[in-house]
Every structure is written in structure tokens, then in C-alpha cells.
Short mmCIF file of C-alpha atoms in Angstrom, two decimals:
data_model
loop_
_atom_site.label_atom_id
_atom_site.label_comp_id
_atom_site.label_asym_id
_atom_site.label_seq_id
_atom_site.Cartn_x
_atom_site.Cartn_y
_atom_site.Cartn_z
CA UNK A 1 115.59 66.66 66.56
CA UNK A 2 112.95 63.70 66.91
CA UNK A 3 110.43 64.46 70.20
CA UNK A 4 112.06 61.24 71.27
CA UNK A 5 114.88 60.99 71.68
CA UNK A 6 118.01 58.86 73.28
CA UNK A 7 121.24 60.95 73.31
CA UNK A 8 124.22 59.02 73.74
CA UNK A 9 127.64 61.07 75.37
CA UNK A 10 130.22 59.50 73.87
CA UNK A 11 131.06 57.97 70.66
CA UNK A 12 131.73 54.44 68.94
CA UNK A 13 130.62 52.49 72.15
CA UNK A 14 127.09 51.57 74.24
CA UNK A 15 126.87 54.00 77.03
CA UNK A 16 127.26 53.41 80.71
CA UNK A 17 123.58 53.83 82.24
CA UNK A 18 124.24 57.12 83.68
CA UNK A 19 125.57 58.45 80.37
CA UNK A 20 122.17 57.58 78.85
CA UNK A 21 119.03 60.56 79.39
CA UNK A 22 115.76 60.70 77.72
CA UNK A 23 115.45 63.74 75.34
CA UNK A 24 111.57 64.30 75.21
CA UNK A 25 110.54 66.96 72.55
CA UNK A 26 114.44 68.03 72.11
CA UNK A 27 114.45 69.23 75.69
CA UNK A 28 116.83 68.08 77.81
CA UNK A 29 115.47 65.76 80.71
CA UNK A 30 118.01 65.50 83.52
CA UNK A 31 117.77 62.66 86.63
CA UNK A 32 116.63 64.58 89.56
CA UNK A 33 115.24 68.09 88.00
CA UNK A 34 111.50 67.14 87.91
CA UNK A 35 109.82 70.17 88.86
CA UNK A 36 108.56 70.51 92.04
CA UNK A 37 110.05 67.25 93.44
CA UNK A 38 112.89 66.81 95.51
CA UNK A 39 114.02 63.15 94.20
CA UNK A 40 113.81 60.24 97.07
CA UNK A 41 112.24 57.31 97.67
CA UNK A 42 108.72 57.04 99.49
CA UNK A 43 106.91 53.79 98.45
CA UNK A 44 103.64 53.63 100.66
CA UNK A 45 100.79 51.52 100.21
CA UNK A 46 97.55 52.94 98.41
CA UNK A 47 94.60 54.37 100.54
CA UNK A 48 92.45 51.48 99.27
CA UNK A 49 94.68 48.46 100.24
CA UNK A 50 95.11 50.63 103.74
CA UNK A 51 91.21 50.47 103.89
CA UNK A 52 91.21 46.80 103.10
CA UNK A 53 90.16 45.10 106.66
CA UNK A 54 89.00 41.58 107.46
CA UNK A 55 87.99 41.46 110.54
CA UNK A 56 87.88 37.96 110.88
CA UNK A 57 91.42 37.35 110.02
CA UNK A 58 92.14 40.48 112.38
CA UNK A 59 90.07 38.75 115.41
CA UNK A 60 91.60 35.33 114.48
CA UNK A 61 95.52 36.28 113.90
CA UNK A 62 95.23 38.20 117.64
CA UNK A 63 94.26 35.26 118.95
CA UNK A 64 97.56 34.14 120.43
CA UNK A 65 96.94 30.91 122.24
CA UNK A 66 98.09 27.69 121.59
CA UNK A 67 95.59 24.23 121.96
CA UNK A 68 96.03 21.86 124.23
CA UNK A 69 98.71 19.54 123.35
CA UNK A 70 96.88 16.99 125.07
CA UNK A 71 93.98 17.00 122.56
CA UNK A 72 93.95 16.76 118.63
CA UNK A 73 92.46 19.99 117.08
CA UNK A 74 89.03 20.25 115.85
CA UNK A 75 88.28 23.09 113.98
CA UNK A 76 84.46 24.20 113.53
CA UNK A 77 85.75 27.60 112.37
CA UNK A 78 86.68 27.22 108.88
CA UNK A 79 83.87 27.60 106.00
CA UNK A 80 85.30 24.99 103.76
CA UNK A 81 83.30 22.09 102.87
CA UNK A 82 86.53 19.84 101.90
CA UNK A 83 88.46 20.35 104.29
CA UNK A 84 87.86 16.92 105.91
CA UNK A 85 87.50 14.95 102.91
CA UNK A 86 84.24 13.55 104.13
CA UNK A 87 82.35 15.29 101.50
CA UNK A 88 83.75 15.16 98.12
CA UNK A 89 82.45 16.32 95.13
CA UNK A 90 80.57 13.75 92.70
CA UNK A 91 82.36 11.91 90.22
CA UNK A 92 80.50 13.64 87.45
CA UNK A 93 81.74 17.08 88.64
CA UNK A 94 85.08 15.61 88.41
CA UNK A 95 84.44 13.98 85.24
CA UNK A 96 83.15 17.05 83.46
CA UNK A 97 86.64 18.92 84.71
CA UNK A 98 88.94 16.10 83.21
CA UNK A 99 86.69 16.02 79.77
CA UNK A 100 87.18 19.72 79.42
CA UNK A 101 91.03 19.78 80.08
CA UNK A 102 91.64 16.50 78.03
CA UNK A 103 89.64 18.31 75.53
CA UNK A 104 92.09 21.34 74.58
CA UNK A 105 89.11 23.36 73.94
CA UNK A 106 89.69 25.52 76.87
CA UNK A 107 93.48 26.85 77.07
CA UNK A 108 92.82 30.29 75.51
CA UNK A 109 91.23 33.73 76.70
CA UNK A 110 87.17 33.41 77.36
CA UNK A 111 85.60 36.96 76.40
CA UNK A 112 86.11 38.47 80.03
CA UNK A 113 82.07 38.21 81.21
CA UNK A 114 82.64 34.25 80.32
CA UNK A 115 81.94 32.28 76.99
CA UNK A 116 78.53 32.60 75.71
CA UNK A 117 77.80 29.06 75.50
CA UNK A 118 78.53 28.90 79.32
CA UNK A 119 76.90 31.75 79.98
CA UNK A 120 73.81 29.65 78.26
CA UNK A 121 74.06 27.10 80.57
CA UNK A 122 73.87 28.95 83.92
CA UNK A 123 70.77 30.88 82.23
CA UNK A 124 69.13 27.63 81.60
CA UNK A 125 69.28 26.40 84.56
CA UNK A 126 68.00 29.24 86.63
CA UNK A 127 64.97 30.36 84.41
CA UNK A 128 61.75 30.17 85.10
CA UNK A 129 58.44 31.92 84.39
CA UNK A 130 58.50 34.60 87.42
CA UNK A 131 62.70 35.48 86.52
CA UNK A 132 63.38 35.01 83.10
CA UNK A 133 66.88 34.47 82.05
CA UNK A 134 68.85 34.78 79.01
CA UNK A 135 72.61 34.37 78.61
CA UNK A 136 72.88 38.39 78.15
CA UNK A 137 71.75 38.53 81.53
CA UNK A 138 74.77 36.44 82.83
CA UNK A 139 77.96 37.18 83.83
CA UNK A 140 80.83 34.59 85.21
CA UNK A 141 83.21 35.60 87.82
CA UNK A 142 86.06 34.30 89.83
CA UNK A 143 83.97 33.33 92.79
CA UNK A 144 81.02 34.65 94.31
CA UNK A 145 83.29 36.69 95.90
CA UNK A 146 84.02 38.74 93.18
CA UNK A 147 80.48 38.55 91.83
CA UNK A 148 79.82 40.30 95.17
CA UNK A 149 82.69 42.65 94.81
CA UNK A 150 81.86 43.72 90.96
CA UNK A 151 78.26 44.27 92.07
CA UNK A 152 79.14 46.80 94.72
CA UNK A 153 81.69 48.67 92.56
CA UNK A 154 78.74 49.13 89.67
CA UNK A 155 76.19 50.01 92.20
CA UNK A 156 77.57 52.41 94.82
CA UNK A 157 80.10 55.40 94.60
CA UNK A 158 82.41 56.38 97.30
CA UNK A 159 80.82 58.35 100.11
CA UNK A 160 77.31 56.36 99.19
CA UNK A 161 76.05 53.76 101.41
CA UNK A 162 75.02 49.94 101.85
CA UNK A 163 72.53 47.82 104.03
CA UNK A 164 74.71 45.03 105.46
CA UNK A 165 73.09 42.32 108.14
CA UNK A 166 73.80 42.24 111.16
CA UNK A 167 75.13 39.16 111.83
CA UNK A 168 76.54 39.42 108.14
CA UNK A 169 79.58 37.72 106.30
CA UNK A 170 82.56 40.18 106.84
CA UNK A 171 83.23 40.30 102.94
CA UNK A 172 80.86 43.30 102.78
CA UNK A 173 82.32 45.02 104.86
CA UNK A 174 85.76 44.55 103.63
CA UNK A 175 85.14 45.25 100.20
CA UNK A 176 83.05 48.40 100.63
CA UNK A 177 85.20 49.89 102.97
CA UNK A 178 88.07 49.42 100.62
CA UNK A 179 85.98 51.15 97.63
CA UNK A 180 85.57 53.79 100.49
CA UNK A 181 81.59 53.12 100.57
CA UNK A 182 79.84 53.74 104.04
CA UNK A 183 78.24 50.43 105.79
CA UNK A 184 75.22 50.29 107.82
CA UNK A 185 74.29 47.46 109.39
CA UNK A 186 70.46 46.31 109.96
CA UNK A 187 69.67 43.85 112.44
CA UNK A 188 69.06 40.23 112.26
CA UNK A 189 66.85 38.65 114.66
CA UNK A 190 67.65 35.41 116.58
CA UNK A 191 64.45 34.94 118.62
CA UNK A 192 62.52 35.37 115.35
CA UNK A 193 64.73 32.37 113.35
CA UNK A 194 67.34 35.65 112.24
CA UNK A 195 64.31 37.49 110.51
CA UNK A 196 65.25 40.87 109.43
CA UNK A 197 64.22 43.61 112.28
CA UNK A 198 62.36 45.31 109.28
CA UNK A 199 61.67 48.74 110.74
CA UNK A 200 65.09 49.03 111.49
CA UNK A 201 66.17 48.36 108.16
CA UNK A 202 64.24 50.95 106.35
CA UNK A 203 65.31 53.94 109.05
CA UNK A 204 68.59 53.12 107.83
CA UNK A 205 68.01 54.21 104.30
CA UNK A 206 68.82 57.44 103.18
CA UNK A 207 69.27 59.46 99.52
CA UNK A 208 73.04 58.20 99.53
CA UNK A 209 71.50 54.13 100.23
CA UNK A 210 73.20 52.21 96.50
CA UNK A 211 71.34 48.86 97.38
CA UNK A 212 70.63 46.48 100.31
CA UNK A 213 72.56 43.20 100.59
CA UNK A 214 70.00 40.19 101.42
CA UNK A 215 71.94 36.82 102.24
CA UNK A 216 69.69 33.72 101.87
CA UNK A 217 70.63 31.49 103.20
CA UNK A 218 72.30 33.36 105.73
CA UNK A 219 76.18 33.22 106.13
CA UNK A 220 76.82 32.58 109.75
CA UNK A 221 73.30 31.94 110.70
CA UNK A 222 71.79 29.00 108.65
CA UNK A 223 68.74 30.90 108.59
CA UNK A 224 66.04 30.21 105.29
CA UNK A 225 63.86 33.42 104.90
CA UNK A 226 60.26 32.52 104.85
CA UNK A 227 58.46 33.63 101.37
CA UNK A 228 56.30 35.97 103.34
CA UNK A 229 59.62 37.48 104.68
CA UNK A 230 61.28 37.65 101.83
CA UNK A 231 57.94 38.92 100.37
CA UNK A 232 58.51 42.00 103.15
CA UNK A 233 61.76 42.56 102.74
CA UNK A 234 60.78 43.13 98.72
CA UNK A 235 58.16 45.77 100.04
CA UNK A 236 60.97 47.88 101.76
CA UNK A 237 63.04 47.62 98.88
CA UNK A 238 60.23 48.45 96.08
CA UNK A 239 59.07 51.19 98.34
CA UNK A 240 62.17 53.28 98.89
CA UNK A 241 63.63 52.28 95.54
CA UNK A 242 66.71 50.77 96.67
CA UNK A 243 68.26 47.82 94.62
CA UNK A 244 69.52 44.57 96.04
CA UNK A 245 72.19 42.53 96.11
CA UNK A 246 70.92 39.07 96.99
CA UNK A 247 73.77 36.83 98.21
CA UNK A 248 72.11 33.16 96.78
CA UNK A 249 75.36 30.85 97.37
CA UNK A 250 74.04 28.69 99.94
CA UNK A 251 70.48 28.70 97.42
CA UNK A 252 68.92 24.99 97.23
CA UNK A 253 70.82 24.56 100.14
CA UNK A 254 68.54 23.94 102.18
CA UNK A 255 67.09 21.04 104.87
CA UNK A 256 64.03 19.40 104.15
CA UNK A 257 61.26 21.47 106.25
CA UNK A 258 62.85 24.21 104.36
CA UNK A 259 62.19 25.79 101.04
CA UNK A 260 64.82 28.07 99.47
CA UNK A 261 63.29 30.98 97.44
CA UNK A 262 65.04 32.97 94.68
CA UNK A 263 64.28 36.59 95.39
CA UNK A 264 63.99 37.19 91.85
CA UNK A 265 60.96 34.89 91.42
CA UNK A 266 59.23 37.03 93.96
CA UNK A 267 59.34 40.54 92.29
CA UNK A 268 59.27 41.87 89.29
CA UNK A 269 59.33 45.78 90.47
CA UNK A 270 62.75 45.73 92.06
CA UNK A 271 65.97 45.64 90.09
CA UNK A 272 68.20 42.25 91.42
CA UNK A 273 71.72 41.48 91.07
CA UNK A 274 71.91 37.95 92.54
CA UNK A 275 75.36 36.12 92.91
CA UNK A 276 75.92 32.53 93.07
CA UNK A 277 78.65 29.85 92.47
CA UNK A 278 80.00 26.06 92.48
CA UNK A 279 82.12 26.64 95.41
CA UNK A 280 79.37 25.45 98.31
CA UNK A 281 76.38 22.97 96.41
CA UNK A 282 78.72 21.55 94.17
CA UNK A 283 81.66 21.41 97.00
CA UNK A 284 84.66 22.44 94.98
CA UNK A 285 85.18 26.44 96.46
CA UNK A 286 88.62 26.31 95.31
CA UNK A 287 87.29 26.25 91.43
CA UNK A 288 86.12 29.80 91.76
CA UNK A 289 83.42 29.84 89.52
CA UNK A 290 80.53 32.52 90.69
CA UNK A 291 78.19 34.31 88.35
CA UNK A 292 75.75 37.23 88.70
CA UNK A 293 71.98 36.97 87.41
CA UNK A 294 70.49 40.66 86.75
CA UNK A 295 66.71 40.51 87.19
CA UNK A 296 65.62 43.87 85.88
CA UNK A 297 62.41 43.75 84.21
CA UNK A 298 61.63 46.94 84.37
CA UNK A 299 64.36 48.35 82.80
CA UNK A 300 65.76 49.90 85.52
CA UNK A 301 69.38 49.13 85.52
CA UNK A 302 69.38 49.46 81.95
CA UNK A 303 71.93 49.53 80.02
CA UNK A 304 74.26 51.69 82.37
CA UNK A 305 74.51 48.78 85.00
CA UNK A 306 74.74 45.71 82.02
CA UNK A 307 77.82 47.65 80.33
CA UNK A 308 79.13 48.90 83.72
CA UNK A 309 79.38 45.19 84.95
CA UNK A 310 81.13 44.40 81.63
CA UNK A 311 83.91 46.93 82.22
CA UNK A 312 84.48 45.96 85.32
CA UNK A 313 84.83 42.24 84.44
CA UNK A 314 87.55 43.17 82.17
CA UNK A 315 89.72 44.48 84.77
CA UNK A 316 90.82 40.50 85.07
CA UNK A 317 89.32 39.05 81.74
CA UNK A 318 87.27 36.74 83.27
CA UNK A 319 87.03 33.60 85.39
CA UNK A 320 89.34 30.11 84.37
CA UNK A 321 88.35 28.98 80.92
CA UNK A 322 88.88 25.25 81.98
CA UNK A 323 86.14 25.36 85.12
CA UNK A 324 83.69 27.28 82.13
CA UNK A 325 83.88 24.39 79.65
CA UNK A 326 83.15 21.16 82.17
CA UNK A 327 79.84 23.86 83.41
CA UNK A 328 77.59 22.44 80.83
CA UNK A 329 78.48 18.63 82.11
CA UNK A 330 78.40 20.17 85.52
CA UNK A 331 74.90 21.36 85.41
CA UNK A 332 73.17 18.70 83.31
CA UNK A 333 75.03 15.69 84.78
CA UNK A 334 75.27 15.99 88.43
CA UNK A 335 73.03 13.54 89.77
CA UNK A 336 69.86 14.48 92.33
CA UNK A 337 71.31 12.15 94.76
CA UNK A 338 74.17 13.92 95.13
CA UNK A 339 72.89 16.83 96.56
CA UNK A 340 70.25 14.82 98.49
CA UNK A 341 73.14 13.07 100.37
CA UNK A 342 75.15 16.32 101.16
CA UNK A 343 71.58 18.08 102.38
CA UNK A 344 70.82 14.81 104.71
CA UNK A 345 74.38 14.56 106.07
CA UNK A 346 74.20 18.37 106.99
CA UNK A 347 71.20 18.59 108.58
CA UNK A 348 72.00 15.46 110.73
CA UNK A 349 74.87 16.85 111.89
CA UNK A 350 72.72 20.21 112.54
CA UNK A 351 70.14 18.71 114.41
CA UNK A 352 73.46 16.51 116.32
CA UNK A 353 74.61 19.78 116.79
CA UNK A 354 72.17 21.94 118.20
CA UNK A 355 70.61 18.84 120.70
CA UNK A 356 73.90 18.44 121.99
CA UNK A 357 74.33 22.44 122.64
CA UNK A 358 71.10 22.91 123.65
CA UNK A 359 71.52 20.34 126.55
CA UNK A 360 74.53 22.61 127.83
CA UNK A 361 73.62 25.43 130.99
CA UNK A 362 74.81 28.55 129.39
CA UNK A 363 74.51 27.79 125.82
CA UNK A 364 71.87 28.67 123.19
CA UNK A 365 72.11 27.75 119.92
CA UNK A 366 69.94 29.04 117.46
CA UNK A 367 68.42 26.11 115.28
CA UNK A 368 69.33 26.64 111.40
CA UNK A 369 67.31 25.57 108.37
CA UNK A 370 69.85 25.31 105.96
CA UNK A 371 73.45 26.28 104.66
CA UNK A 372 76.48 25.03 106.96
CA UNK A 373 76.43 26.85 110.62
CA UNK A 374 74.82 27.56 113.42
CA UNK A 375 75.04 30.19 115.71
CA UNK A 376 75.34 30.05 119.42
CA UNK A 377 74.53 32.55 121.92
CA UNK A 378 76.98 32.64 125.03
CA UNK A 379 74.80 33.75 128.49
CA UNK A 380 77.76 36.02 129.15
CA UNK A 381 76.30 36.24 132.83
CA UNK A 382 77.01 32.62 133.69
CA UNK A 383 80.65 33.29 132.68
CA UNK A 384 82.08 35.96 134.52
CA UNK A 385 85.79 35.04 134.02
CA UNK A 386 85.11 36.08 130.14
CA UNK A 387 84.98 39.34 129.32
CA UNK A 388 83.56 38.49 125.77
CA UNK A 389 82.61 36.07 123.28
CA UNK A 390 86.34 36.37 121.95
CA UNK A 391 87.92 35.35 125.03
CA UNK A 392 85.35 32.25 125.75
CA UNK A 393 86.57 30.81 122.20
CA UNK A 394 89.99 32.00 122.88
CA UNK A 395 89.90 29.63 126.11
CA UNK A 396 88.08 26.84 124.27
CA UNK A 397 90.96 26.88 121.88
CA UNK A 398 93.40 26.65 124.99
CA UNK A 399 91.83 23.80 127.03
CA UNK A 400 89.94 21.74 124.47
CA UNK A 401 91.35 22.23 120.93
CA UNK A 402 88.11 22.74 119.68
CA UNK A 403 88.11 26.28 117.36
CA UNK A 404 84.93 27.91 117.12
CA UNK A 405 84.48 31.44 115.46
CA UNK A 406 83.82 34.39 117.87
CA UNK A 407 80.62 36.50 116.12
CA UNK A 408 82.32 39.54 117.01
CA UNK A 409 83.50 38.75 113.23
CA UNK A 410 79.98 39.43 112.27
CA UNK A 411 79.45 42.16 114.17
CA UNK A 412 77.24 40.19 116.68
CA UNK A 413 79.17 40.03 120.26
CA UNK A 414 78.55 36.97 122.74
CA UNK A 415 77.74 34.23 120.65
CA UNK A 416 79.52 31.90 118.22
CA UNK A 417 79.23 30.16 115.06
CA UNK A 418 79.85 26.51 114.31
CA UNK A 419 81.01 24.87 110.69
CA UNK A 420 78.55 21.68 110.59
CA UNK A 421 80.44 20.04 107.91
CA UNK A 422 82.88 18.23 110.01
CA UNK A 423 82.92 14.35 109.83
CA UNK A 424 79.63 13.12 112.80
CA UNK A 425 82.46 11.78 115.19
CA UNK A 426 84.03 14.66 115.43
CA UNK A 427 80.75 16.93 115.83
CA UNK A 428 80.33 14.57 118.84
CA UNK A 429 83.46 15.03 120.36
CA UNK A 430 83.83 18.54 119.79
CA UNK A 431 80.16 19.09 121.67
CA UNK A 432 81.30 17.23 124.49
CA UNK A 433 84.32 19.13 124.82
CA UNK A 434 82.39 22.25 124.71
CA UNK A 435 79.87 20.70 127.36
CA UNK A 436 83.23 19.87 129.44
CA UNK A 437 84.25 23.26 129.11
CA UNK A 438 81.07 25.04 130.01
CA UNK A 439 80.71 23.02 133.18
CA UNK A 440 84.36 24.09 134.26
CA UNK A 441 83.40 27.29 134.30
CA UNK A 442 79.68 27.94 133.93
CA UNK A 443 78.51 29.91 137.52
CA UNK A 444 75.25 30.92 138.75
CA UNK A 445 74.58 34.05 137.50
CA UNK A 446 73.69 36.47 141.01
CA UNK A 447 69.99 36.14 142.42
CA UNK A 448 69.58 32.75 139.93
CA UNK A 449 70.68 30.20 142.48
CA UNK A 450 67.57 28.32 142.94
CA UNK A 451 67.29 27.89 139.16
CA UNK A 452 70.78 26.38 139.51
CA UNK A 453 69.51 23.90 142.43
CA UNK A 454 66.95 22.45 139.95
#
């Protein structure tokens, strides 16, 4: 008999199902007699997708209350530049999309790391003399997201370790933890602008360390590292030979006492995956288009880490062809005043922002230099009816409509963060709601009284 097999009981007519078995190398193969295995069902999710935690969307769905009905909602929680419509795109970036549709060029498969000729493009335009760039050391992903998440799956193992900051974006955490790699979290420092506590950092780092994440600019803070910092932060890295992933989405990003400085153009001794995007300069997050740039001129990724990125990339064949072929328009066409205007409008709203806070007993906002937040530091002490910084924004919510994120979703209790996109009239309002709300409930903290008098 053939290995394989279907044996039919009965003749001159199509089975019923249960009169059909699999014969598999002329043994018989009956329903139910697997060895070993009593036959029931027992679907249960995997240990990775039980690992899979977002703390922000944990904090955030608990949060039960409802806003005041009284007031219309304004939300400076969510990290979306368009959800207001105030700041759209340009119409070249929308240009460049419709060209590449209309042209029919882009309806097929890209090779999964992206087209070459795109992968050109993004090379082109990052290069310079300290980080050269060629299109082999390119790849396009959907989202920075997932130029984050392929990073960490070529760098670390299971059971090895990461450097995440503290206050960090709660994507690292997620995704390591559902690759079941170990997080530790160094410190950022808000009296020192959110500088990295850099002694801290490096006691962290041990022989199972894959690579240090660096976010600049910094993803809730709005902090620009200083090219002497960044400079330092290189130092730790080149010293204990860890590689880093720098997090460069908010890059150029930046308010005008602020430079923004690749990390790549600062070192050529440590190996650098960087991972960028559309979704935040160019304002269109929903595109997903990210990429990752690998500095290594050294030579010590190698090979290994170039094809090990490849493989990964495959698991999805790449990022949408359509977004791929308008790139080259994107990136050549998008005029200088475009981004001037978004940078301007951000930092006025910033510097709106943080006055108004400022102003408020009980408040202290940390001033940013760039990206789209701020952070806020609650004086838990004048608020005694609040346990935390969850259940101040919790009552904000309740009795002003105004939605702020609690940093416990960072990892940093008792303060904040605030989305500075929103249109100016409603960063106005929403500050004096907050000042409304702080004065309802803001109370001499004990032996402070006569500072209260003044």
C-alpha cells in the first residue's frame, strides 16, 4: 500500500466523514488512539501572548470613571499627532502617496527588508561623513515599532537582559517581556533636564546585558540629550561592550535652542541599531513606515546580526509596498517649511504649557526641548486625598474632562505626562482646568503653612 493513504469503508459512494481515516505508512490511524493522549479539547493561549503586557492600556482600561458631563473632553493623553486635525501632513506627503498608488507600480510583494531603491533613499538621506550609510545597511519595517521589536529579537535571547529608562516608553517593556528577556530599568533624571543617572546605568550591566535602549528625544519626557551626554552615555557603552538600541523617532524633532544628535555620528567604536519612521516628523503614524540604520564600523555585528535582521523581517515580508514607493517623493519633496511650522507650533504650545503649569501650587513641570510632551511632577504632599499619581488623573478625568497620562505607565510614580499637540485653545483651557482642579484640592502640606500665607 502507498505511505499515504485514504481508505474508504464502503463502496460505489463518497464516504460519510467518520467513515474516512488517514492510513499513514499502511498503518492504520484511528480518531482518538494517539499515544499517550487522552483526546479532548484544551485550547489555551501561548506563554508569549500570556507575557504580552501593556501597562499603559492596563493602567488606562482600570480606570473606571466617567468625565464630567458638564465639560467636553480634552484629551492630553493620546500620542497621536492627527488626532485633532490641526496638524496635517503636507500636501507633498500626500501627493507622493496618490502618485505611487495611481502609479500601479506598487501592488505586488517588496523583497521583505523593503525594495532596494527605497532602501536607497532612506540611506541617502541619513549619511554623512561620521555614519556612513548604504542601502545594505537599511532595513524597512512596519513602524518603528517593529523596528524596535526586530532589533530586540536579533540582539537578546531569553533569560538575557536590557537597559530600559526610567521614565521609558512602555513598548520595551512589553515586547521584551513577551520574548521572555529580563528588563532593568536605569534612571532618568528630572532635576538634571532627564539626563541619564550614569553610574546607575552601568551597575546595572551584567554578562547577560544584550544592549542598552537610548531614546532621544525622549518618549514621555521631551528631553534632547546634550552632545556631551550623549558623548557619556557612548563611554559606558564602548567600555562594557554593550550595543545600543537608539530609539531616533522624535530625531530633528527638536525646538530651536535645541540640537538633535544622531548617536551614530558620535561613535564609531560601538555597534548601533537606530530605528526611525514617518509616523511623528512627517505626521502620518498610521502609514507605518519605520526603518533600522546599523552603524557597525567595526565589524562587530557582522554578518550574524545583518542576516539575523533579514530573517526576522521575513516573518511578515515586509512593510506596505504603496507607503515604500511615494518615500523617494517623500524625502526629496517635503518642503523645509513644513517642518519649521510643526517645530514652532509645538514649542509654543510647550512653552504655553509649562508657564501655565508652572504658575500652579503643587505642580512642576519639567520644561522639554523637543518631541511632543512634557512631564509633570505631582507634590504628592499637598494632595493628601490622592493616594497616587493614578488617582489625581483619575479625578481630573472625573471633575474636569481633561485626560492626562499617569507616569506610573513609565514606571515613574507621582507625576504626569501631557500630549502638546492639541489645538492652542484647548492647551489653554485644559491648563486652567487643571489650575481649577489643583486649587480644589491643593492643602498645605504639615509644618509649610507660612509658605502657604505668602
Amino acid at each position: 500500500m502507498d505511505p499515504y493513504v485514504i481508505q474508504m469503508n464502503g463502496k460505489g459512494s463518497l464516504p460519510s466523514l467518520r467513515d474516512v481515516h488517514v492510513n499513514v505508512g499502511g498503518k492504520n490511524s484511528l480518531p482518538g488512539k494517539g499515544k499517550g493522549r487522552k483526546a479532548r479539547w484544551s485550547v489555551k493561549p501561548s506563554d508569549m501572548a500570556n507575557n504580552t503586557f501593556n501597562p499603559i492600556r492596563a493602567i488606562v482600561d482600570s480606570m473606571k470613571v466617567k468625565p464630567n458631563p458638564d465639560k467636553t473632553t480634552i484629551s492630553l493623553s493620546i500620542g497621536d499627532p492627527t488626532v485633532f486635525g490641526n496638524l496635517p501632513t503636507d500636501p507633498e506627503v500626500t501627493q507622493a502617496m496618490k502618485d505611487a498608488l495611481d502609479s500601479g507600480k506598487y501592488n505586488g510583494y517588496a523583497p521583505s527588508i523593503g525594495y532596494l531603491s527605497s532602501r536607497e533613499e532612506i540611506a541617502s538621506y541619513y549619511h554623512c561623513p561620521e555614519a556612513p550609510l548604504e542601502a545594505k545597511d537599511v532595513i524597512l519595517t512596519s513602524g518603528c515599532s517593529q523596528a524596535i521589536e526586530l532589533c530586540l529579537a536579533v540582539l537578546a535571547n531569553p533569560g538575557q537582559n536590557i537597559l530600559v529608562p526610567r521614565p521609558g516608553f512602555s513598548l520595551y517593556r512589553t515586547l521584551a517581556e513577551s520574548m521572555g528577556i529580563e528588563v532593568k530599568l536605569y534612571n532618568l533624571l528630572p532635576e538634571k533636564s532627564w539626563e541619564i543617572d550614569l553610574k546607575q546605568l552601568e551597575s546595572l550591566i551584567d554578562e547577560k546585558t544584550a544592549c542598552l535602549i537610548v531614546n532621544n528625544p525622549s518618549n514621555p519626557c521631551g528631553s534632547v540629550f546634550s552632545r556631551s551626554h550623549l558623548q557619556k552615555i557612548l563611554a559606558v557603552a564602548a567600555r562594557q561592550c554593550v550595543p545600543i538600541l537608539a530609539d531616533e523617532i522624535y530625531g530633528d524633532m527638536v525646538f530651536s535652542d535645541s540640537k538633535f544628535e544622531p548617536l551614530a555620528n558620535l561613535s564609531s567604536n560601538v555597534p548601533i541599531l537606530s530605528c526611525g519612521g514617518l509616523a511623528k516628523r512627517w505626521l502620518v503614524p498610521g502609514w507605518r513606515l519605520g526603518w533600522i540604520l546599523i552603524h557597525d564600523r567595526r565589524d562587530i555585528f557582522g554578518n550574524e546580526i545583518r542576516d539575523g535582521l533579514v530573517k526576522l523581517s521575513q516573518r511578515i515580508l515586509g512593510p506596505c509596498t504603496i507607503v515604500q514607493g511615494a518615500l523617494k517623493s517623500i524625502l526629496r519633496r517635503t518642503p523645509q517649511e513644513f517642518y519649521h511650522n510643526t517645530l514652532s507650533f509645538l514649542k509654543s504650545n510647550a512653552d504655553l504649557c509649562y508657564g501655565a503649569l508652572a504658575a500652579i501650587p503643587g505642580l512642576r513641570p519639567v520644561r522639554p526641548s523637543g518631541a511632543m510632551y512634557l512631564m509633570v511632577e505631582i507634590e504628592m504632599e499637598h494632595f493628601p486625598e490622592f493616594e497616587n499619581d493614578v488617582e489625581f488623573t483619575e479625578r481630573l478625568v472625573a471633575e474636569q474632562s481633561v485626560h492626562c497620562l499617569p507616569a506610573t505607565c513609565f514606571e515613574y510614580p507621582n507625576f504626569f505626562r501631557v500630549v502638546i499637540t492639541v489645538p492652542e485653545v484647548m492647551m489653554l483651557e485644559a491648563c486652567s482646568r487643571i489650575q481649577e482642579f489643583c486649587e480644589q484640592h491643593y492643602h498645605c502640606a504639615e509644618g509649610s503653612q507660612e509658605e502657604c500665607d505668602k
